[in-house]
Tab-separated table of C-alpha atoms in Angstrom:
chain	number	residue	atom	x	y	z
A	1470	MET	CA	-62.778	53.117	78.793
A	1471	SER	CA	-66.523	53.141	78.105
A	1472	TYR	CA	-66.034	53.238	74.325
A	1473	LEU	CA	-64.020	49.988	74.145
A	1474	SER	CA	-66.077	47.281	72.413
A	1475	ASP	CA	-64.613	44.566	74.640
A	1476	ASN	CA	-66.594	45.992	77.574
A	1477	ALA	CA	-69.867	45.238	75.769
A	1478	TYR	CA	-72.218	42.350	76.477
A	1479	LEU	CA	-75.161	40.529	74.929
A	1480	ALA	CA	-78.025	39.439	77.176
A	1481	VAL	CA	-81.139	37.584	75.987
A	1482	LYS	CA	-84.398	36.205	77.382
A	1483	PRO	CA	-87.646	34.843	75.905
A	1484	GLU	CA	-90.693	37.068	76.299
A	1485	SER	CA	-93.839	35.751	77.992
A	1486	VAL	CA	-95.899	37.940	75.646
A	1487	GLY	CA	-94.350	38.534	72.255
A	1488	GLY	CA	-93.426	42.203	71.829
A	1489	THR	CA	-93.576	42.989	75.560
A	1490	ALA	CA	-90.077	43.630	76.891
A	1491	VAL	CA	-88.475	41.723	79.759
A	1492	ILE	CA	-85.092	42.242	81.422
A	1493	PRO	CA	-82.661	39.898	79.616
A	1494	THR	CA	-80.682	37.849	82.133
A	1495	ASN	CA	-78.907	35.211	80.012
A	1496	PHE	CA	-75.488	36.574	79.061
A	1497	ILE	CA	-73.829	35.372	75.866
A	1498	PRO	CA	-70.283	36.414	74.883
A	1499	LEU	CA	-70.293	38.415	71.653
A	1500	VAL	CA	-67.953	38.179	68.706
A	1501	SER	CA	-69.558	41.157	66.962
A	1502	GLU	CA	-72.904	42.828	66.252
A	1503	ASN	CA	-74.273	45.568	64.042
A	1504	ILE	CA	-77.894	45.888	65.159
A	1505	ARG	CA	-79.267	49.310	64.382
A	1506	THR	CA	-82.465	51.312	64.370
A	1507	VAL	CA	-83.298	52.388	60.838
A	1508	VAL	CA	-85.141	55.653	61.517
A	1509	ASN	CA	-85.892	56.558	57.882
A	1510	HIS	CA	-85.612	60.295	58.454
A	1511	SER	CA	-86.130	62.478	55.409
A	1512	ALA	CA	-85.434	66.135	54.696
A	1513	ASP	CA	-88.471	68.369	55.102
A	1514	ARG	CA	-88.789	69.673	51.507
A	1515	ARG	CA	-91.891	71.767	52.013
A	1516	MET	CA	-91.618	75.253	50.465
A	1517	LYS	CA	-90.963	77.780	53.220
A	1518	GLY	CA	-89.487	80.741	51.369
A	1519	LEU	CA	-85.931	79.403	51.752
A	1520	ASP	CA	-83.153	79.023	49.183
A	1521	TRP	CA	-81.840	75.887	50.934
A	1522	LYS	CA	-82.992	72.301	50.614
A	1523	ALA	CA	-84.511	71.950	54.080
A	1524	ASN	CA	-84.395	73.305	57.600
A	1525	ASP	CA	-85.503	70.152	59.451
A	1526	LEU	CA	-86.072	66.410	59.193
A	1527	LEU	CA	-89.345	64.457	59.148
A	1528	ARG	CA	-89.782	61.071	60.760
A	1529	GLY	CA	-90.513	57.889	58.837
A	1530	ASN	CA	-91.489	54.341	59.793
A	1531	ARG	CA	-88.736	52.650	61.797
A	1532	ASN	CA	-87.183	49.215	61.601
A	1533	HIS	CA	-84.755	47.519	63.962
A	1534	GLU	CA	-82.422	44.978	62.415
A	1535	GLY	CA	-78.881	43.692	62.137
A	1536	GLU	CA	-76.614	40.724	62.772
A	1537	ILE	CA	-75.262	39.089	65.910
A	1538	VAL	CA	-72.167	36.888	65.706
A	1539	ALA	CA	-71.370	34.527	68.585
A	1540	LEU	CA	-69.556	31.247	69.078
A	1541	ALA	CA	-71.952	28.307	69.104
A	1542	ASP	CA	-71.350	26.734	72.486
A	1543	PRO	CA	-74.096	24.228	73.375
A	1544	ASP	CA	-75.772	26.440	76.000
A	1545	SER	CA	-75.824	29.707	74.033
A	1546	LEU	CA	-76.849	27.864	70.876
A	1547	GLY	CA	-80.153	26.894	72.490
A	1548	HIS	CA	-81.304	30.520	72.595
A	1549	PHE	CA	-80.558	31.056	68.915
A	1550	LEU	CA	-82.405	27.868	67.961
A	1551	ASN	CA	-85.314	28.969	70.146
A	1552	MET	CA	-85.422	32.338	68.355
A	1553	PHE	CA	-85.685	30.543	65.015
A	1554	LEU	CA	-87.463	27.201	65.537
A	1555	LEU	CA	-90.260	25.825	67.705
A	1556	LYS	CA	-88.968	24.156	70.862
A	1557	GLY	CA	-90.743	21.041	72.101
A	1558	SER	CA	-90.757	19.638	75.629
A	1559	THR	CA	-87.344	19.421	77.271
A	1560	THR	CA	-86.381	16.140	78.923
A	1561	GLY	CA	-83.467	15.145	81.154
A	1562	ASN	CA	-81.850	16.724	84.184
A	1563	ALA	CA	-78.732	18.518	85.380
A	1564	THR	CA	-76.877	15.247	85.973
A	1565	ASP	CA	-77.552	13.605	82.627
A	1566	GLY	CA	-77.964	16.756	80.561
A	1567	TYR	CA	-81.091	18.326	79.116
A	1568	THR	CA	-82.401	17.387	75.665
A	1569	HIS	CA	-84.214	20.115	73.746
A	1570	PRO	CA	-86.072	19.148	70.538
A	1571	PHE	CA	-86.728	21.757	67.836
A	1572	THR	CA	-88.996	21.576	64.815
A	1573	VAL	CA	-90.130	23.958	62.097
A	1574	GLY	CA	-92.734	26.233	63.655
A	1575	ALA	CA	-93.376	29.488	65.507
A	1576	SER	CA	-90.338	30.465	67.560
A	1577	ASP	CA	-90.311	32.534	70.750
A	1578	PHE	CA	-89.993	36.307	70.756
A	1579	TYR	CA	-86.989	37.581	72.712
A	1580	SER	CA	-85.780	40.697	74.442
A	1581	ILE	CA	-82.074	41.287	73.868
A	1582	GLU	CA	-79.754	43.862	75.318
A	1583	ILE	CA	-76.375	45.094	74.097
A	1584	LYS	CA	-74.092	47.410	76.032
A	1585	LYS	CA	-73.011	50.439	74.006
A	1586	GLY	CA	-70.438	52.306	76.064
A	1587	LEU	CA	-72.134	53.986	79.033
A	1588	TYR	CA	-75.662	52.956	78.024
A	1589	CYS	CA	-77.275	49.789	76.720
A	1590	ALA	CA	-79.700	49.261	73.866
A	1591	ARG	CA	-82.634	46.937	74.536
A	1592	TYR	CA	-84.511	45.459	71.588
A	1593	PHE	CA	-87.800	43.669	72.170
A	1594	GLY	CA	-90.084	41.534	70.055
A	1595	VAL	CA	-86.980	39.972	68.512
A	1596	LYS	CA	-86.952	37.039	66.104
A	1597	ILE	CA	-84.239	35.638	63.863
A	1598	ASP	CA	-84.715	36.266	60.167
A	1599	GLU	CA	-81.672	34.291	58.990
A	1600	LEU	CA	-79.649	31.798	61.026
A	1601	ARG	CA	-76.244	30.786	59.705
A	1602	LEU	CA	-74.034	28.079	61.241
A	1603	GLU	CA	-70.481	27.959	59.943
A	1604	PHE	CA	-66.975	27.234	61.166
A	1605	ALA	CA	-64.141	29.732	61.632
A	1606	ASP	CA	-60.774	28.215	62.575
A	1607	GLY	CA	-62.656	24.988	63.276
A	1608	GLN	CA	-64.981	26.651	65.817
A	1609	ALA	CA	-68.748	26.651	65.327
A	1610	GLN	CA	-70.009	30.175	64.842
A	1611	ILE	CA	-73.550	31.528	64.751
A	1612	LYS	CA	-74.524	34.477	62.592
A	1613	ALA	CA	-78.065	35.552	63.396
A	1614	SER	CA	-79.785	38.313	61.435
A	1615	ILE	CA	-82.601	39.648	63.608
A	1616	LYS	CA	-85.624	41.903	63.365
A	1617	ALA	CA	-87.256	43.601	66.362
A	1618	MET	CA	-90.516	45.365	67.171
A	1619	GLY	CA	-88.912	48.215	69.104
A	1620	GLN	CA	-86.032	49.474	71.194
A	1621	PHE	CA	-85.185	51.579	74.223
A	1622	SER	CA	-81.744	53.027	74.786
A	1623	VAL	CA	-81.645	56.799	75.318
A	1624	ALA	CA	-84.283	59.487	75.836
A	1625	ARG	CA	-84.747	63.033	77.097
A	1626	LEU	CA	-86.509	64.544	80.084
A	1627	GLY	CA	-89.900	65.999	79.149
A	1628	VAL	CA	-90.873	67.737	82.413
A	1629	ALA	CA	-88.379	69.467	84.738
A	1630	LEU	CA	-87.424	67.818	88.033
A	1631	THR	CA	-87.419	70.396	90.797
A	1632	GLY	CA	-85.706	68.961	93.876
A	1633	ALA	CA	-86.666	66.778	96.827
A	1634	GLY	CA	-89.465	64.232	96.778
A	1635	MET	CA	-89.440	63.457	93.048
A	1636	THR	CA	-91.260	60.156	92.374
A	1637	SER	CA	-91.792	60.197	88.605
A	1638	ILE	CA	-90.037	61.086	85.371
A	1639	VAL	CA	-91.834	62.105	82.191
A	1640	LEU	CA	-89.972	61.414	78.933
A	1641	ASP	CA	-90.361	63.766	75.994
A	1642	ASP	CA	-92.157	62.605	72.842
A	1643	GLU	CA	-89.652	63.624	70.159
A	1644	TYR	CA	-88.721	59.994	69.380
A	1645	ASP	CA	-92.157	58.472	69.971
A	1646	LEU	CA	-95.537	59.263	71.525
A	1647	ASN	CA	-94.929	56.249	73.809
A	1648	PRO	CA	-91.218	56.622	74.635
A	1649	THR	CA	-91.279	54.262	77.639
A	1650	ARG	CA	-91.940	51.163	75.489
A	1651	GLY	CA	-89.152	48.724	76.274
A	1652	LEU	CA	-88.747	49.752	79.927
A	1653	VAL	CA	-89.947	47.455	82.733
A	1654	ILE	CA	-90.124	47.479	86.508
A	1655	GLY	CA	-86.659	46.863	87.955
A	1656	ASP	CA	-84.790	48.703	85.206
A	1657	VAL	CA	-82.212	51.274	86.201
A	1658	ILE	CA	-82.115	54.471	84.171
A	1659	THR	CA	-79.492	57.167	84.567
A	1660	ILE	CA	-80.227	60.891	84.480
A	1661	GLY	CA	-77.270	63.177	85.014
A	1662	SER	CA	-75.308	61.703	87.926
A	1663	ASN	CA	-78.275	59.820	89.386
A	1664	ASP	CA	-79.291	56.177	88.925
A	1665	VAL	CA	-83.029	55.601	89.263
A	1666	THR	CA	-84.585	52.153	89.812
A	1667	LEU	CA	-88.040	51.928	88.280
A	1668	THR	CA	-90.969	50.743	90.386
A	1669	GLY	CA	-93.557	51.376	87.689
A	1670	VAL	CA	-94.050	52.094	83.990
A	1671	SER	CA	-97.290	54.018	83.558
A	1672	ALA	CA	-99.924	53.157	80.970
A	1673	ASP	CA	-99.723	56.674	79.512
A	1674	GLY	CA	-96.516	55.635	77.729
A	1675	ILE	CA	-94.497	58.645	78.897
A	1676	THR	CA	-94.154	58.278	82.683
A	1677	VAL	CA	-92.014	56.031	84.876
A	1678	THR	CA	-92.157	55.974	88.687
A	1679	PHE	CA	-89.659	55.273	91.475
A	1680	GLY	CA	-89.059	55.775	95.189
A	1681	ALA	CA	-88.731	59.403	96.277
A	1682	LEU	CA	-85.414	61.035	95.325
A	1683	SER	CA	-83.984	64.517	95.252
A	1684	LEU	CA	-83.534	65.317	91.549
A	1685	THR	CA	-83.069	68.680	89.900
A	1686	TYR	CA	-82.850	68.608	86.092
A	1687	SER	CA	-84.124	70.769	83.254
A	1688	VAL	CA	-86.255	69.704	80.307
A	1689	GLY	CA	-84.087	68.000	77.677
A	1690	GLU	CA	-81.668	66.344	80.131
A	1691	PRO	CA	-80.389	63.071	78.605
A	1692	ILE	CA	-81.604	59.788	80.093
A	1693	TYR	CA	-80.279	56.336	79.292
A	1694	LEU	CA	-80.793	52.692	80.228
A	1695	LYS	CA	-77.961	51.693	82.547
A	1696	PRO	CA	-76.049	48.502	81.643
A	1697	GLN	CA	-76.436	45.518	83.907
A	1698	THR	CA	-73.645	43.832	85.829
A	1699	VAL	CA	-72.626	40.821	83.756
A	1700	THR	CA	-73.040	37.430	85.428
A	1701	LEU	CA	-71.596	34.904	83.016
A	1702	PRO	CA	-72.366	31.225	83.495
A	1703	THR	CA	-69.602	28.645	83.311
A	1704	LEU	CA	-68.630	28.950	79.667
A	1705	GLN	CA	-68.394	25.791	77.616
A	1706	ASP	CA	-66.263	25.360	74.516
A	1707	PRO	CA	-67.916	25.995	71.184
A	1708	LEU	CA	-68.751	22.960	69.102
A	1709	TYR	CA	-65.769	22.024	66.940
A	1710	PHE	CA	-65.571	21.010	63.293
A	1711	GLY	CA	-63.238	18.196	64.308
A	1712	ASN	CA	-65.872	16.691	66.616
A	1713	MET	CA	-68.564	16.620	63.938
A	1714	LEU	CA	-69.756	13.771	61.721
A	1715	VAL	CA	-71.893	14.123	58.598
A	1716	GLY	CA	-74.063	11.286	57.358
A	1717	VAL	CA	-75.437	11.246	53.820
A	1718	GLY	CA	-78.003	8.702	52.688
A	1719	ALA	CA	-80.966	7.966	50.479
A	1720	ASP	CA	-83.316	8.769	53.385
A	1721	ILE	CA	-83.008	10.313	56.824
A	1722	ALA	CA	-82.819	6.967	58.649
A	1723	THR	CA	-79.797	5.974	56.547
A	1724	ALA	CA	-78.211	9.401	56.983
A	1725	VAL	CA	-78.604	9.221	60.775
A	1726	SER	CA	-77.074	5.752	60.815
A	1727	ASN	CA	-74.154	6.896	58.661
A	1728	ALA	CA	-73.515	9.887	60.946
A	1729	GLY	CA	-73.182	7.542	63.909
A	1730	ALA	CA	-69.593	6.453	63.253
A	1731	ILE	CA	-66.473	7.719	61.487
A	1732	ALA	CA	-66.382	4.574	59.343
A	1733	THR	CA	-69.762	5.328	57.739
A	1734	ALA	CA	-69.730	9.150	57.867
A	1735	THR	CA	-68.804	11.229	54.826
A	1736	PRO	CA	-65.576	13.242	55.275
A	1737	ILE	CA	-66.432	16.931	54.833
A	1738	TYR	CA	-63.850	19.686	54.424
A	1739	ASP	CA	-66.046	22.767	54.658
A	1740	LEU	CA	-69.613	23.309	55.842
A	1741	ALA	CA	-72.129	26.133	56.224
A	1742	ILE	CA	-75.858	25.919	56.944
A	1743	VAL	CA	-78.180	28.848	56.183
A	1744	LEU	CA	-81.796	28.819	57.390
A	1745	LYS	CA	-84.261	31.608	56.639
A	1746	ASN	CA	-87.562	32.642	58.225
A	1747	ASN	CA	-88.152	35.408	55.650
A	1748	LEU	CA	-89.738	37.564	58.327
A	1749	PHE	CA	-92.356	40.202	57.583
A	1750	ALA	CA	-91.894	43.238	59.835
A	1751	GLY	CA	-95.129	45.133	59.307
A	1752	ASN	CA	-95.412	48.845	60.077
A	1753	GLY	CA	-99.027	49.793	60.692
A	1754	THR	CA	-101.265	52.225	62.507
A	1755	GLY	CA	-100.458	53.161	66.090
A	1756	ARG	CA	-96.667	52.913	65.905
A	1757	PHE	CA	-93.636	54.081	63.993
A	1758	ASP	CA	-92.150	50.652	64.815
A	1759	PRO	CA	-93.317	47.326	63.349
A	1760	VAL	CA	-96.736	46.410	64.729
A	1761	GLN	CA	-96.012	42.728	64.274
A	1762	ILE	CA	-93.333	40.373	62.984
A	1763	LEU	CA	-94.588	37.339	61.101
A	1764	THR	CA	-92.823	34.321	59.641
A	1765	ARG	CA	-93.294	33.718	55.948
A	1766	THR	CA	-92.212	30.625	53.987
A	1767	LYS	CA	-89.066	29.106	55.483
A	1768	GLU	CA	-86.125	27.893	53.447
A	1769	GLY	CA	-82.635	26.498	53.885
A	1770	ALA	CA	-79.403	25.697	52.098
A	1771	ILE	CA	-76.301	23.667	52.928
A	1772	THR	CA	-72.912	24.275	51.349
A	1773	MET	CA	-70.072	21.815	51.811
A	1774	LYS	CA	-67.014	20.310	50.190
A	1775	GLN	CA	-66.101	16.643	49.873
A	1776	LEU	CA	-63.503	14.824	47.834
A	1777	LEU	CA	-64.670	13.415	44.508
A	1778	GLU	CA	-64.575	9.713	45.352
A	1779	ASN	CA	-66.881	8.506	42.543
A	1780	GLU	CA	-69.538	9.672	40.112
A	1781	ASN	CA	-72.369	9.479	42.666
A	1782	GLN	CA	-72.716	13.190	43.471
A	1783	THR	CA	-72.481	14.247	39.822
A	1784	GLU	CA	-75.293	11.828	38.983
A	1785	LYS	CA	-77.396	13.192	41.849
A	1786	PHE	CA	-76.774	16.735	40.625
A	1787	LEU	CA	-77.690	16.103	37.001
A	1788	ASN	CA	-80.770	14.002	37.790
A	1789	ARG	CA	-82.085	15.992	40.787
A	1790	GLY	CA	-81.595	12.982	43.004
A	1791	LYS	CA	-82.965	13.087	46.549
A	1792	GLN	CA	-80.555	12.710	49.458
A	1793	ALA	CA	-80.798	13.197	53.207
A	1794	ILE	CA	-78.173	14.711	55.501
A	1795	CYS	CA	-77.654	14.268	59.230
A	1796	ILE	CA	-75.095	16.404	61.059
A	1797	ILE	CA	-73.989	15.426	64.559
A	1798	ALA	CA	-71.627	17.704	66.481
A	1799	LYS	CA	-70.532	16.475	69.907
A	1800	GLY	CA	-69.011	18.419	72.784
A	1801	LYS	CA	-67.742	17.712	76.266
A	1802	PHE	CA	-69.139	15.009	78.514
A	1803	ILE	CA	-71.821	16.182	80.938
A	1804	LYS	CA	-72.241	13.120	83.123
A	1805	SER	CA	-69.403	12.213	85.449
A	1806	ASP	CA	-69.272	8.612	84.184
A	1807	PHE	CA	-68.676	9.889	80.612
A	1808	THR	CA	-71.894	8.421	79.202
A	1809	THR	CA	-73.694	11.638	78.228
A	1810	GLN	CA	-72.189	14.542	76.328
A	1811	GLU	CA	-73.154	17.801	74.674
A	1812	LYS	CA	-74.590	17.167	71.230
A	1813	LEU	CA	-76.226	19.031	68.393
A	1814	THR	CA	-78.111	16.937	65.841
A	1815	LEU	CA	-79.459	18.475	62.653
A	1816	LYS	CA	-81.563	16.357	60.297
A	1817	PHE	CA	-82.446	17.399	56.766
A	1818	ASN	CA	-84.915	14.919	55.321
A	1819	ASN	CA	-84.766	15.882	51.664
A	1820	VAL	CA	-81.930	17.784	50.000
A	1821	LYS	CA	-81.078	18.128	46.322
A	1822	LEU	CA	-78.044	19.643	44.671
A	1823	MET	CA	-78.457	23.122	43.245
A	1824	ASP	CA	-74.764	23.284	42.359
A	1825	ASN	CA	-71.943	20.753	42.213
A	1826	GLU	CA	-68.638	22.099	40.970
A	1827	ASN	CA	-65.515	19.958	40.676
A	1828	ALA	CA	-62.946	22.200	39.019
A	1829	LEU	CA	-59.476	20.935	38.172
A	1830	GLU	CA	-56.291	22.613	39.376
A	1831	VAL	CA	-52.715	21.451	38.861
A	1832	GLY	CA	-51.462	19.483	41.846
A	1833	GLU	CA	-54.809	19.573	43.693
A	1834	TYR	CA	-57.310	16.878	44.557
A	1835	ILE	CA	-60.699	17.123	42.837
A	1836	VAL	CA	-63.348	18.415	45.231
A	1837	ASP	CA	-67.132	18.448	44.948
A	1838	SER	CA	-68.067	22.012	45.973
A	1839	GLN	CA	-71.756	21.622	46.672
A	1840	THR	CA	-74.832	23.676	47.423
A	1841	PHE	CA	-77.883	21.727	48.570
A	1842	GLU	CA	-81.394	23.147	48.676
A	1843	VAL	CA	-83.266	21.967	51.777
A	1844	LEU	CA	-86.640	20.675	50.591
A	1845	TYR	CA	-89.824	19.515	52.259
A	1846	ASP	CA	-90.052	15.734	52.375
A	1847	ASN	CA	-93.566	14.489	51.649
A	1848	SER	CA	-92.996	11.001	53.071
A	1849	ASP	CA	-91.593	12.295	56.382
A	1850	ALA	CA	-93.937	15.320	56.446
A	1851	GLN	CA	-91.138	17.710	57.353
A	1852	ALA	CA	-88.069	19.452	55.974
A	1853	MET	CA	-85.822	19.337	59.031
A	1854	ASP	CA	-85.586	19.097	62.786
A	1855	ALA	CA	-82.938	19.602	65.439
A	1856	SER	CA	-81.999	18.302	68.865
A	1857	LEU	CA	-79.645	19.873	71.395
A	1858	ILE	CA	-78.227	18.271	74.526
A	1859	ASN	CA	-76.653	20.727	76.965
A	1860	ARG	CA	-76.473	21.856	80.607
A	1861	THR	CA	-79.309	24.406	80.405
A	1862	ALA	CA	-82.758	23.603	81.795
A	1863	GLY	CA	-85.722	23.990	79.473
A	1864	THR	CA	-87.117	26.780	81.664
A	1865	ALA	CA	-84.396	29.097	80.296
A	1866	TYR	CA	-85.890	28.746	76.821
């Protein structure tokens, strides 16, 4: 059944040139998504001698946005980090595992593709606006709110195809004056009962080319981007809440040390991390879609719960006391001698409590329900960084 959501897929790939689509080839299992094209149509209210509101719609500037939800297994997680942070040089190998460092900076643009029944929707020039890491049933889950510079999914035939020897298709311009944006050589589009593999996407923005075929279709015939055949890698487990340690300290070195062992780590009973790029998707001349997507001031927050063991956290809350947090989540062993394993490390150099509630309830333990603001640390010259050890080579990111 083409309309069953379970048949969908998510595929992603970094773009060599930001905003120029590529065919996504890294498949990530989806939990859910709600990415949409906001077309901003409006009723045509011009006076035309009618006693009805309007007889047509006018186009407005478009935006492409929404949320992807996926389990945070160590390999898939790398793509989401790469869409939000700046990846440094990867070290390691397939035997020992690859280590990918991430810092605050300009992330890669991505092309992503989501199957929607018979067709798929490709979004290009994609960046993450908000990245949320939380735990559902003890499983690490990513919620990524994205913005994109454009999309291709469905179109219509602009010039009739008249039989044998057809080598090009012209798309109509009802959606856009450059309707082929988002298509690339190697794509397969479907028109009627025919699948057509593209050998060229012309610079005129309306024409695609292919090897000679016999095609007979009238103007207005629907065309859509055909879904790929899914080739899933060996799926790893998501990171688990039970395999995570949280270190809290006066500075990041102390927090990292405390996160290194259960004896020194702080027991945490709930955790969510929200990081924001506050993207600017700018509509300008030349396109109905955003001309560019720029990162504005970044920010972050951490919410968590810990038992009230002493007055320390209340004092930090009232006096705006600086703390540092290190989160280490480990996964399966990569190396056969069990010396290297999957690992996500998140370091927050300077956090201060925005909220610290410890309400009383009959028969319940007192809990510090906390919200930390992630702040820039002047002495360390950064707010945060991340490191991910997994089985995926750095060339994939």
